[in-house]
mmCIF file of C-alpha atoms in Angstrom:
data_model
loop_
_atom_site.group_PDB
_atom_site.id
_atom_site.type_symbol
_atom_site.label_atom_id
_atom_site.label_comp_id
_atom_site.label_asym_id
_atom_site.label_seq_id
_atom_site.Cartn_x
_atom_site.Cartn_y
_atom_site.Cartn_z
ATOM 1 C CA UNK J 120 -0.755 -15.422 -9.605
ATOM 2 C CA UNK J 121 2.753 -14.890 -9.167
ATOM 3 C CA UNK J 122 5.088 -16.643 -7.000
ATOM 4 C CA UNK J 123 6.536 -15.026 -4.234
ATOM 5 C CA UNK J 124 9.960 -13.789 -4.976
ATOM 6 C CA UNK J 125 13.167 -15.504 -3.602
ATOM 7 C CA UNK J 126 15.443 -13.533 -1.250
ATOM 8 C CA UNK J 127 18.135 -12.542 -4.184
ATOM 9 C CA UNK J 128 15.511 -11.937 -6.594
ATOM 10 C CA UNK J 129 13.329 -9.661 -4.015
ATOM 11 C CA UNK J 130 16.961 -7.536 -3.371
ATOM 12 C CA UNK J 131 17.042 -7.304 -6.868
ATOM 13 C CA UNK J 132 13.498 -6.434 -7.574
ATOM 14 C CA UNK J 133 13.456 -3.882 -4.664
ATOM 15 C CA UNK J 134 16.411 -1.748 -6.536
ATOM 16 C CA UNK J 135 14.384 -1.934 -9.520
ATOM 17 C CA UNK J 136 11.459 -0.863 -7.765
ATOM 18 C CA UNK J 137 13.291 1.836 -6.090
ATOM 19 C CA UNK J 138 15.348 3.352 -8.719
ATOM 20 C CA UNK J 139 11.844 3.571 -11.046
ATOM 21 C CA UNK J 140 13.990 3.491 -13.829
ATOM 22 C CA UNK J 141 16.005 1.305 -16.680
ATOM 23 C CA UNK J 142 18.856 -0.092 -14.871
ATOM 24 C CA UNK J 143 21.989 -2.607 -15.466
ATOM 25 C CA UNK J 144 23.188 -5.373 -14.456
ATOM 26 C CA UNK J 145 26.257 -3.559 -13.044
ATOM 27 C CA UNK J 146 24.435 -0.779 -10.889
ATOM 28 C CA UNK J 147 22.343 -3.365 -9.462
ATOM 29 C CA UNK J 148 25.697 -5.795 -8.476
ATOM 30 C CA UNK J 149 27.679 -2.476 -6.981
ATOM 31 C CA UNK J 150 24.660 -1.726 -4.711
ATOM 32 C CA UNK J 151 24.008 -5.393 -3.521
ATOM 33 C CA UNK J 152 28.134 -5.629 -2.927
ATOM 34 C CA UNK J 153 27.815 -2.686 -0.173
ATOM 35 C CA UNK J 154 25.284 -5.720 1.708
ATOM 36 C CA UNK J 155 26.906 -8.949 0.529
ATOM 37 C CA UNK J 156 29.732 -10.530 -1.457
ATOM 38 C CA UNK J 157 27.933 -11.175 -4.830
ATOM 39 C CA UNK J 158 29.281 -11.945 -8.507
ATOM 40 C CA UNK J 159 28.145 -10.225 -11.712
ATOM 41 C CA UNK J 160 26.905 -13.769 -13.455
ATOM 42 C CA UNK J 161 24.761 -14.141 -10.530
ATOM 43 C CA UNK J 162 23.239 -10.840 -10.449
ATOM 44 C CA UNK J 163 23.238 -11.204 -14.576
ATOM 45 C CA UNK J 164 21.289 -14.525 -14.102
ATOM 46 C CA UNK J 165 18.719 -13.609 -11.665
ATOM 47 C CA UNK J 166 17.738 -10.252 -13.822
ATOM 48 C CA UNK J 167 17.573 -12.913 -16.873
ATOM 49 C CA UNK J 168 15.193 -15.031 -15.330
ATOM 50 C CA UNK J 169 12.980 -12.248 -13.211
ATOM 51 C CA UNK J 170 12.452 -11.208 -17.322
ATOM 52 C CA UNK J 171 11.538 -14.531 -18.019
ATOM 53 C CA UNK J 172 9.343 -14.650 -15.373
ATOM 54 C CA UNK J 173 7.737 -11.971 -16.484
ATOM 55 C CA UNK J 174 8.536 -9.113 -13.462
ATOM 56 C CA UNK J 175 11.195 -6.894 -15.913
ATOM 57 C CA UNK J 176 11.568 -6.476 -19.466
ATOM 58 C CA UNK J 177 15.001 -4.954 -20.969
ATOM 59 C CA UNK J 178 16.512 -3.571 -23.926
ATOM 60 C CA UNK J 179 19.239 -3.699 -25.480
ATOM 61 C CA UNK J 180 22.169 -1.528 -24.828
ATOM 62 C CA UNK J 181 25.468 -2.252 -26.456
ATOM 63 C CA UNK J 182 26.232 -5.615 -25.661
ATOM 64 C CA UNK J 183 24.472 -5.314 -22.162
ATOM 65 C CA UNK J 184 21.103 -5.193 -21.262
ATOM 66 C CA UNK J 185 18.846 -2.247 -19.206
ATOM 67 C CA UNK J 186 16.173 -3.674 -17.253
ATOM 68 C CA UNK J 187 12.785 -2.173 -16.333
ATOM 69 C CA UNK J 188 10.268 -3.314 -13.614
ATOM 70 C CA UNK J 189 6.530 -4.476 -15.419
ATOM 71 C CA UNK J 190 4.849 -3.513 -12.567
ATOM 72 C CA UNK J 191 5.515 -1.855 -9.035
ATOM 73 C CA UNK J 192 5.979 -3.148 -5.451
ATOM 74 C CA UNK J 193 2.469 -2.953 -4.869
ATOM 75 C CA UNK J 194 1.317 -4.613 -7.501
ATOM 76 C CA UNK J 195 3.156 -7.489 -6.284
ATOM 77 C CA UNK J 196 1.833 -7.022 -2.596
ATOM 78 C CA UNK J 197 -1.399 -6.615 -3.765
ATOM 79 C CA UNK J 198 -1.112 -10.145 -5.914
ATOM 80 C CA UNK J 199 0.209 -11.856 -2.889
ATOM 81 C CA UNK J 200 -2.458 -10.833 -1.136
ATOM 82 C CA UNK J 201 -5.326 -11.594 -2.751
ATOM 83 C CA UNK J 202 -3.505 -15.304 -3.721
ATOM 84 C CA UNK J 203 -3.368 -15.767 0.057
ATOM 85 C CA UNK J 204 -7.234 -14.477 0.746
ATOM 86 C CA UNK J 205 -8.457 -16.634 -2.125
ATOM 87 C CA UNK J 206 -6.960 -19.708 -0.695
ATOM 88 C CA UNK J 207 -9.071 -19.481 2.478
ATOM 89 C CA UNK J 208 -11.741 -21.680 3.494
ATOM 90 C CA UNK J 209 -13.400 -18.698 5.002
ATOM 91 C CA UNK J 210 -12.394 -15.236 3.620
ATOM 92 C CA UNK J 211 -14.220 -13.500 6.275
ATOM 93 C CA UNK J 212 -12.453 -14.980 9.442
ATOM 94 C CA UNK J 213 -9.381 -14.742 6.756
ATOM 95 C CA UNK J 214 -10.104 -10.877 6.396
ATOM 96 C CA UNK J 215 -11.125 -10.686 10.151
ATOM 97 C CA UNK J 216 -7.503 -12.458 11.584
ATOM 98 C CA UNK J 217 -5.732 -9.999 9.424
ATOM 99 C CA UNK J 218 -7.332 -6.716 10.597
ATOM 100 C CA UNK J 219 -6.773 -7.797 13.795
ATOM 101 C CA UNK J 220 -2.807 -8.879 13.000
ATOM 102 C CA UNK J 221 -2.431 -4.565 11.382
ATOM 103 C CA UNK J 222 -1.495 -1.841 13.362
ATOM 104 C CA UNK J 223 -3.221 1.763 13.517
ATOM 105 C CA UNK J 224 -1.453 3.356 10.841
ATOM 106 C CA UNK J 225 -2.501 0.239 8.234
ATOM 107 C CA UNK J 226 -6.203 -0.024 9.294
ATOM 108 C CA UNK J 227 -5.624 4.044 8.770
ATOM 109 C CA UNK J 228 -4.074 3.053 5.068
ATOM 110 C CA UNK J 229 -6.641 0.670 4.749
ATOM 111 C CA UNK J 230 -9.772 3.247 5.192
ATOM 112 C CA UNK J 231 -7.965 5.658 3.317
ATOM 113 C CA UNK J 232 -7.457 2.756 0.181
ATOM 114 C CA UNK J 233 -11.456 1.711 0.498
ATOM 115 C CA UNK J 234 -12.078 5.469 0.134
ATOM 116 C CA UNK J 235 -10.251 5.845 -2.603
ATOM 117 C CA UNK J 236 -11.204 2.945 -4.839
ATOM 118 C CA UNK J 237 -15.105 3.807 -3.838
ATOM 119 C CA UNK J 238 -15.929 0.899 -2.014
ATOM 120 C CA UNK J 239 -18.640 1.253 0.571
ATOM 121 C CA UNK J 240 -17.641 2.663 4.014
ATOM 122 C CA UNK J 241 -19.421 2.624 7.125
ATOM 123 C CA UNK J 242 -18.140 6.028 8.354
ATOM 124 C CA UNK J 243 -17.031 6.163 11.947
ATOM 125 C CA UNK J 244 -19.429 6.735 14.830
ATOM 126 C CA UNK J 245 -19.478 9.940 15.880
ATOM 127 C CA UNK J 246 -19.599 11.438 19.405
ATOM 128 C CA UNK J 247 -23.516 11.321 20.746
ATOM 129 C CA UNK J 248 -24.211 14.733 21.424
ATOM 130 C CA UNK J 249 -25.986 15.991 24.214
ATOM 131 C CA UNK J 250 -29.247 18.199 22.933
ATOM 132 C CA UNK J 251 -29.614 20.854 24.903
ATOM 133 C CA UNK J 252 -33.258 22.736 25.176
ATOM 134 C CA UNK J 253 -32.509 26.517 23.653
ATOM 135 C CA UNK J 254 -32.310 28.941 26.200
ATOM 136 C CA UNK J 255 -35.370 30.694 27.917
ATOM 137 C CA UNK J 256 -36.338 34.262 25.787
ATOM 138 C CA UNK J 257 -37.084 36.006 29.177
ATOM 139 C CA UNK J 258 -40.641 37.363 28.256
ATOM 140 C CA UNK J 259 -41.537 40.812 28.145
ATOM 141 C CA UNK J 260 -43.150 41.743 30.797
ATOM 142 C CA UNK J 261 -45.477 44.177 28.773
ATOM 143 C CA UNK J 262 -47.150 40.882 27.115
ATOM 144 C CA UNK J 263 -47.693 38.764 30.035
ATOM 145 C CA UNK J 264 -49.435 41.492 31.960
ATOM 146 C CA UNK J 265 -51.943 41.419 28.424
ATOM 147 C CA UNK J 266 -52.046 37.914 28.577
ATOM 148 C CA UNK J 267 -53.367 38.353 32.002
ATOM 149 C CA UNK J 268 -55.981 41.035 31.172
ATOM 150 C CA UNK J 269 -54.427 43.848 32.483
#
């Protein structure tokens, strides 16, 4: 299970996640400069150890390095949360107290998510109908007056 990211190392990761692409150290240092002041070596050193940790691999470009994420934000979300569940002493109430911490739209996301991986589904209740008796065929009166032996 991963560790949760620090704060530097989750701006970092979230340009890398963003950008979905190889990047450098430099375009990720000019991006975090328009938030905070921030050196190159320290921007240099956090990309070298997220690799090391396994988060971004890089090649070689010149004498610099491009830097790709392994995996995507979700991924890591996803890890998180299942570290968290698994650590419960009761995943249920776990599972329960965090249905009950989401708002609409995520208990929307999460239906949508069980339906998409297959998972079972109780599908929503719907509206009780009212049955209503079909309407009275007014008879002819040609066949009652038979009925009646006329």
């Amino acid at each position: 299970m991963p560790r949760p990211l620090g704060e530097l190392e989750d701006a970092v990761m979230t340009r890398v996640w963003k950008w979905n692409r190889p990047v450098t150290v430099r375009e990720v240092l000019e991006d975090l400069q328009q938030e905070r002041t921030i050196a190159y070596t320290t921007v240099m050193t956090v990309l070298d150890n997220l690799h090391q940790k396994g988060w971004v691999r890089r090649e070689a470009e010149g004498r610099a390095y491009r830097y790709e994420a392994v995996s995507t934000r979700a991924a890591y979300a996803a890890a998180l949360m299942n570290d968290a569940w698994s650590q419960s002493d009761n995943p249920a109430a776990a599972l329960v107290a965090f249905f009950g911490m989401m708002s609409e739209e995520q208990r929307y996301a999460l239906r949508d998510a069980v339906r998409i991986v297959g998972g079972p589904e109780t599908p929503a209740p719907e509206p009780e109908r009212r049955r209503e008796e079909p309407p009275a065929v007014p008879e002819n009166p040609d066949s009652a007056a038979e009925r009646r032996g006329r």
